[in-house]
């Protein structure tokens, strides 16, 4: 029967494709791919001689559904290839699942009815629950029906959804409440059946299984028609075609809600979302409360066996490794409780023996859910320190240097993918991210298994690997590090973490000259960079940020393949006349450098990011700067009242790709008048860092992001800034010395993020009607006199 149904729908696809003569070629190619995938699925069903198992029949029902969708889209001929991408991707996923079926047409891997998020212990969700209830589920607009709770596994998505589902106000408000767990494992047909079974006699399941998807959708719609309902779908995967389920819900705007939990926002009904709620880790106090609840569950410990108050500080230090992840906190608590009950060991001894192996095993399903295209990028996060701030520019350039993306690929799509799949979270700035420390442990474990990665420590506690390693992290303390050069000629990337004491001979660096492409010593405390560094002829990335280096060696000029040189935050480092020799540089980061001779910036014909260069250096080399045709981001420092900014802005206007500009003043001296900034028509991001007598009256019209730091303006900047029609991000840090901010009616019509910091005198904020109508995020820090907001 399954093969017959598939052959029937294949015939329909072929007939529509063969008789079409008007569709564009790219659409026809997409249709060909869909037909090819369907043929392969027919062959799988035939070759494996699958019996008519329940799971197989459910899959076939969904395939018939999606094939008919493909025919309808093909007939519409609206030119939207993305619709076929979604269908093609889903059919590919279904093919993989069919390959894993047993001969009886059932899943080989048994499904677990237990979700990976245990919600017995609830801590720290009260505020999130109240906010969602007030603003999105009860208080939201009736026509915005979908709310998504998003985050990595173990962060508390299911727990929060369950608390909402069982809240007395919800029980009273929604006549129908339906819940389906582990949606990851279901076809759409199974999902529809699960919901219908909650609305009528469960003994009718056999008759439901014989119905097609459209009949099931009609039945579910009839049950829900005219009622206010809440449906919770827990653990929704990106592969499932929720659009097919969405069509079963009545188009009534009566306050009904569909609440989803997922690790991703890459779902096919994304455009319907009213709200995406990002789950955040617990803070230290909430983490401790959850841990304490876990080890005292059921009062299994009595008297002297209970956790002593004197060890609370040490316990919190241990919990820091859990990084606020409820799954890890509970697992650690259960582990310690079990050891205490079985061994009777002292709590202090137990705290030192915590093993995260079982926690990482629980996170394995999350890893396997990730988009396969993101696997290498996830593994590369193991190179960085735990709790590190991950900068977008650094991540993407390391990916380029390591060969994960091409030199001409910005890597932005992979960053967005990691954010979308809850691997990393955006921090305070849109270009800075963090990774949960427990997930970081998992990335290390997987990188050791799959990537040829190792961590060396100077405590002698190092794993021995049989195969050569390609990526290495060296963790140093102030003890002498005994290093070995065995297998070093295979290394592609080398990262140093720790205390800055690394006593090496000059010959050490020559071990890496054959392969090493990435060398990162950021935050390491390095004082001297040896001349032998010039032997690393294959080096693409050299990270020396935030060290104590006083002088760069002349041999750096030998690094002809170097694309990224980061020497920022090395105070008053001397840069010899070598930059012009490094003509492959794409990103050059500096600050407060000493240049005995001009840098000859015009020789850097491939440069895309250049921060910071002295205004005097820039204007000195003005004649050749037109050659910087790839420059996208530029930082100029040392602007004072007598700087010739008219000449500066005229030169910048010739750089057609320049979109991001940072202008920095000098100490407490006022910057010059910046009115000529308006001639930079392509500028989208602007940061002004320094004392300003007044704001420029003519700002670039395309500005989307504006940051003002230490401007100390006397006059309210809002009346001028609110007229920037494309402005979506605004940050003011010590930028205004007045007491009142006034935003007029309809002001900041596109603003999404507003950050206010260190406005010490600010007392009042006044907003007109429909001001900041699109605002999504408001941050206020260190404004001690600001008591109320409108």
XYZ file of N, CA, C and O in Angstrom, residues 195-294:
400
model
N -3.249 15.044 19.209
C -4.113 16.147 19.644
C -5.583 15.737 19.657
O -6.320 16.046 20.604
N -6.004 15.041 18.615
C -7.418 14.624 18.542
C -7.750 13.658 19.670
O -8.848 13.714 20.258
N -6.800 12.786 20.030
C -7.044 11.824 21.104
C -7.295 12.518 22.445
O -7.942 11.954 23.322
N -6.765 13.712 22.618
C -7.002 14.454 23.853
C -8.378 15.122 23.864
O -8.814 15.640 24.893
N -9.053 15.114 22.694
C -10.345 15.780 22.574
C -11.520 14.813 22.502
O -12.666 15.211 22.590
N -11.203 13.523 22.284
C -12.280 12.538 22.231
C -11.787 11.215 22.787
O -10.668 11.105 23.297
N -12.598 10.174 22.665
C -12.278 8.858 23.226
C -10.974 8.329 22.638
O -10.849 8.153 21.428
N -9.965 8.062 23.493
C -8.680 7.576 22.975
C -8.773 6.228 22.280
O -7.874 5.852 21.520
N -9.868 5.477 22.509
C -10.011 4.157 21.876
C -10.298 4.251 20.379
O -10.343 3.233 19.689
N -10.500 5.468 19.891
C -10.744 5.630 18.451
C -9.445 5.739 17.665
O -9.478 6.032 16.474
N -8.287 5.498 18.306
C -6.995 5.725 17.646
C -6.820 4.871 16.405
O -6.235 5.303 15.414
N -7.346 3.633 16.423
C -7.168 2.776 15.244
C -7.876 3.353 14.029
O -7.360 3.312 12.912
N -9.053 3.929 14.224
C -9.754 4.531 13.084
C -9.051 5.801 12.623
O -9.035 6.114 11.428
N -8.453 6.552 13.559
C -7.721 7.757 13.186
C -6.516 7.416 12.320
O -6.181 8.141 11.381
N -5.863 6.310 12.633
C -4.667 5.924 11.886
C -4.979 5.599 10.430
O -4.099 5.689 9.561
N -6.202 5.260 10.140
C -6.577 4.925 8.765
C -7.007 6.150 7.956
O -7.291 6.035 6.756
N -7.085 7.308 8.598
C -7.506 8.534 7.908
C -6.293 9.230 7.287
O -5.163 9.082 7.764
N -6.545 9.999 6.226
C -5.450 10.774 5.644
C -5.290 12.085 6.420
O -6.117 12.451 7.256
N -4.207 12.813 6.109
C -3.884 14.019 6.877
C -4.955 15.098 6.761
O -5.259 15.791 7.732
N -5.512 15.252 5.577
C -6.508 16.298 5.390
C -7.756 16.028 6.226
O -8.327 16.937 6.832
N -8.161 14.766 6.296
C -9.328 14.413 7.108
C -9.050 14.665 8.585
O -9.926 15.130 9.326
N -7.826 14.378 9.013
C -7.453 14.628 10.405
C -7.444 16.126 10.703
O -7.872 16.554 11.784
N -6.954 16.903 9.758
C -6.957 18.360 9.951
C -8.388 18.880 10.086
O -8.670 19.737 10.937
N -9.277 18.375 9.232
C -10.679 18.809 9.285
C -11.299 18.446 10.628
O -12.052 19.240 11.216
N -10.955 17.257 11.133
C -11.519 16.813 12.407
C -11.025 17.677 13.557
O -11.820 18.094 14.417
N -9.727 17.983 13.581
C -9.167 18.806 14.651
C -9.763 20.214 14.603
O -10.118 20.785 15.645
N -9.932 20.748 13.395
C -10.494 22.085 13.253
C -11.926 22.135 13.792
O -12.311 23.086 14.466
N -12.694 21.093 13.522
C -14.076 21.051 14.016
C -14.121 21.026 15.535
O -14.964 21.673 16.164
N -13.186 20.299 16.156
C -13.154 20.227 17.620
C -12.820 21.585 18.231
O -13.301 21.920 19.318
N -11.977 22.353 17.557
C -11.490 23.612 18.122
C -12.348 24.814 17.732
O -12.230 25.884 18.345
N -13.180 24.657 16.743
C -13.955 25.762 16.208
C -14.842 26.393 17.287
O -15.557 25.701 18.017
N -14.728 27.707 17.416
C -15.595 28.427 18.345
C -15.149 28.372 19.793
O -15.872 28.847 20.675
N -13.977 27.783 20.073
C -13.490 27.718 21.456
C -12.136 28.433 21.552
O -11.423 28.587 20.554
N -11.815 28.889 22.750
C -10.495 29.462 22.988
C -9.589 28.331 23.495
O -9.900 27.693 24.500
N -8.500 28.076 22.785
C -7.653 26.926 23.102
C -6.192 27.366 23.301
O -5.748 28.405 22.810
N -5.468 26.538 24.051
C -4.017 26.655 24.178
C -3.428 25.303 23.796
O -3.745 24.282 24.414
N -2.590 25.299 22.763
C -1.897 24.073 22.348
C -0.410 24.268 22.602
O 0.179 25.261 22.158
N 0.202 23.336 23.325
C 1.641 23.366 23.567
C 2.292 22.217 22.814
O 1.922 21.047 23.009
N 3.227 22.554 21.943
C 4.042 21.562 21.244
C 5.457 21.680 21.795
O 6.122 22.693 21.592
N 5.898 20.648 22.475
C 7.170 20.692 23.198
C 8.276 20.018 22.387
O 8.093 18.915 21.864
N 9.428 20.695 22.301
C 10.620 20.169 21.625
C 10.365 20.005 20.122
O 10.470 18.918 19.562
N 10.041 21.117 19.488
C 9.731 21.109 18.050
C 11.033 21.182 17.247
O 11.850 22.080 17.461
N 11.264 20.251 16.312
C 12.479 20.286 15.487
C 12.285 21.176 14.270
O 11.154 21.428 13.853
N 13.376 21.625 13.695
C 13.244 22.493 12.525
C 12.793 21.717 11.291
O 12.266 22.292 10.347
N 12.958 20.378 11.285
C 12.635 19.614 10.082
C 11.131 19.450 9.860
O 10.686 19.258 8.745
N 10.347 19.511 10.934
C 8.920 19.214 10.805
C 8.201 20.325 10.039
O 8.480 21.505 10.225
N 7.274 19.950 9.169
C 6.524 20.931 8.374
C 5.287 21.378 9.160
O 4.168 20.898 8.950
N 5.506 22.318 10.069
C 4.412 22.788 10.923
C 3.319 23.496 10.140
O 2.192 23.617 10.605
N 3.677 23.980 8.955
C 2.668 24.648 8.130
C 1.487 23.703 7.855
O 0.332 24.125 7.847
N 1.789 22.419 7.669
C 0.744 21.433 7.412
C -0.157 21.256 8.630
O -1.352 21.014 8.503
N 0.424 21.397 9.827
C -0.374 21.344 11.056
C -1.142 22.643 11.261
O -2.304 22.641 11.665
N -0.490 23.774 10.984
C -1.085 25.101 11.184
C -2.412 25.235 10.439
O -3.338 25.903 10.906
N -2.513 24.572 9.296
C -3.729 24.647 8.488
C -4.913 23.963 9.155
O -6.052 24.120 8.711
N -4.668 23.196 10.233
C -5.764 22.543 10.954
C -6.400 23.461 11.983
O -7.461 23.137 12.530
N -5.772 24.598 12.271
C -6.284 25.481 13.322
C -7.267 26.486 12.742
O -7.020 27.071 11.681
N -8.387 26.699 13.417
C -9.390 27.663 12.907
C -8.787 29.069 12.806
O -7.996 29.484 13.657
N -9.168 29.793 11.787
C -8.697 31.175 11.612
C -9.599 32.114 12.391
O -10.276 32.970 11.829
N -9.610 31.932 13.690
C -10.423 32.767 14.576
C -9.486 33.548 15.488
O -8.555 32.985 16.073
N -9.729 34.834 15.622
C -8.892 35.678 16.471
C -9.605 35.906 17.811
O -10.145 36.972 18.089
N -9.616 34.842 18.605
C -10.364 34.882 19.861
C -9.449 34.731 21.076
O -9.927 34.404 22.162
N -8.155 34.947 20.889
C -7.227 34.822 22.011
C -6.609 33.453 22.147
O -5.872 33.200 23.107
N -6.908 32.545 21.205
C -6.283 31.216 21.246
C -4.782 31.345 20.997
O -4.332 32.267 20.314
N -4.014 30.391 21.544
C -2.553 30.468 21.446
C -1.960 29.105 21.102
O -2.450 28.058 21.543
N -0.868 29.166 20.303
C -0.028 28.002 20.041
C 1.328 28.299 20.672
O 2.023 29.227 20.263
N 1.686 27.530 21.700
C 2.940 27.738 22.428
C 3.916 26.633 22.033
O 3.624 25.436 22.213
N 5.072 27.037 21.480
C 6.084 26.083 21.033
C 7.330 26.194 21.894
O 7.671 27.282 22.352
N 8.012 25.069 22.105
C 9.365 25.119 22.651
C 10.294 24.470 21.632
O 9.948 23.462 21.014
N 11.445 25.082 21.446
C 12.388 24.575 20.449
C 13.765 25.159 20.713
O 13.896 26.219 21.341
N 14.799 24.485 20.189
C 16.154 25.040 20.283
C 16.447 25.986 19.135
O 17.492 26.625 19.113
N 15.516 26.098 18.179
C 15.793 26.859 16.965
C 14.621 27.750 16.579
O 13.468 27.472 16.927
N 14.926 28.811 15.846
C 13.876 29.644 15.240
C 13.704 29.322 13.762
O 12.939 29.980 13.077
N 14.426 28.315 13.272
C 14.357 27.989 11.848
C 13.206 27.014 11.597
O 13.398 25.857 11.268
N 11.996 27.523 11.764
C 10.803 26.723 11.555
C 9.999 27.335 10.415
O 10.071 28.532 10.167
N 9.215 26.494 9.741
C 8.575 26.968 8.512
C 7.379 27.881 8.762
O 6.781 28.382 7.819
N 7.014 28.119 10.029
C 5.936 29.085 10.309
C 6.509 30.303 11.036
O 5.799 30.992 11.759
N 7.778 30.575 10.796
C 8.462 31.689 11.458
C 7.722 33.002 11.262
O 7.638 33.821 12.160
N 7.172 33.218 10.074
C 6.551 34.509 9.783
C 5.285 34.734 10.607
O 4.785 35.854 10.685
N 4.764 33.678 11.225
C 3.554 33.834 12.031
C 3.864 34.187 13.486
O 2.968 34.438 14.259
N 5.132 34.134 13.876
C 5.456 34.320 15.286
C 5.035 35.692 15.786
O 5.318 36.709 15.182
N 4.408 35.698 16.941
C 4.166 36.947 17.652
C 5.373 37.262 18.523
O 5.791 38.399 18.621
N 5.946 36.234 19.137
C 6.981 36.507 20.127
C 7.926 35.319 20.243
O 7.494 34.168 20.273
N 9.232 35.609 20.301
C 10.246 34.598 20.597
C 10.836 34.944 21.954
O 11.432 36.007 22.128
N 10.658 34.064 22.916
C 11.199 34.282 24.264
C 12.482 33.465 24.414
O 12.454 32.234 24.390
N 13.610 34.166 24.569
C 14.911 33.511 24.720
C 15.130 33.163 26.186
O 15.165 34.034 27.041
N 15.311 31.880 26.475
C 15.595 31.455 27.842
C 17.036 31.808 28.197
O 17.950 31.645 27.378
N 17.240 32.321 29.399
C 18.570 32.694 29.876
C 18.970 31.782 31.041
O 18.120 31.261 31.761
N 20.287 31.586 31.259
C 20.738 30.775 32.399
C 20.337 31.417 33.723
O 20.073 32.623 33.803
N 20.313 30.624 34.781
C 20.021 31.128 36.117
C 21.218 31.909 36.653
O 22.369 31.589 36.337
N 20.952 32.918 37.465
C 22.061 33.618 38.113
C 22.592 32.762 39.263
O 22.064 31.679 39.559
N 23.629 33.233 39.948
C 24.296 32.410 40.961
C 23.361 32.058 42.123
O 23.389 30.928 42.625
N 22.528 33.005 42.544
C 21.632 32.745 43.669
C 20.561 31.720 43.306
O 20.267 30.799 44.070
N 19.969 31.892 42.117
C 18.948 30.937 41.669
C 19.573 29.556 41.432
O 18.944 28.523 41.702
N 20.803 29.526 40.920
C 21.500 28.253 40.711
C 21.663 27.524 42.040
O 21.454 26.310 42.139
N 22.032 28.285 43.077
C 22.226 27.669 44.385
C 20.904 27.140 44.946
O 20.848 26.041 45.520
N 19.838 27.894 44.764
C 18.528 27.449 45.243
C 18.125 26.125 44.585
O 17.625 25.204 45.246
N 18.340 26.034 43.262
C 17.984 24.812 42.537
C 18.851 23.640 42.994
O 18.349 22.521 43.187
N 20.137 23.887 43.185
C 21.045 22.844 43.654
C 20.615 22.347 45.036
O 20.550 21.142 45.294
N 20.294 23.278 45.917
C 19.926 22.915 47.276
C 18.619 22.123 47.291
O 18.451 21.174 48.062
N 17.664 22.525 46.436
C 16.411 21.777 46.325
C 16.671 20.346 45.867
O 16.037 19.398 46.326
N 17.625 20.218 44.925
C 17.909 18.899 44.346
C 18.525 17.959 45.363
O 18.101 16.803 45.497
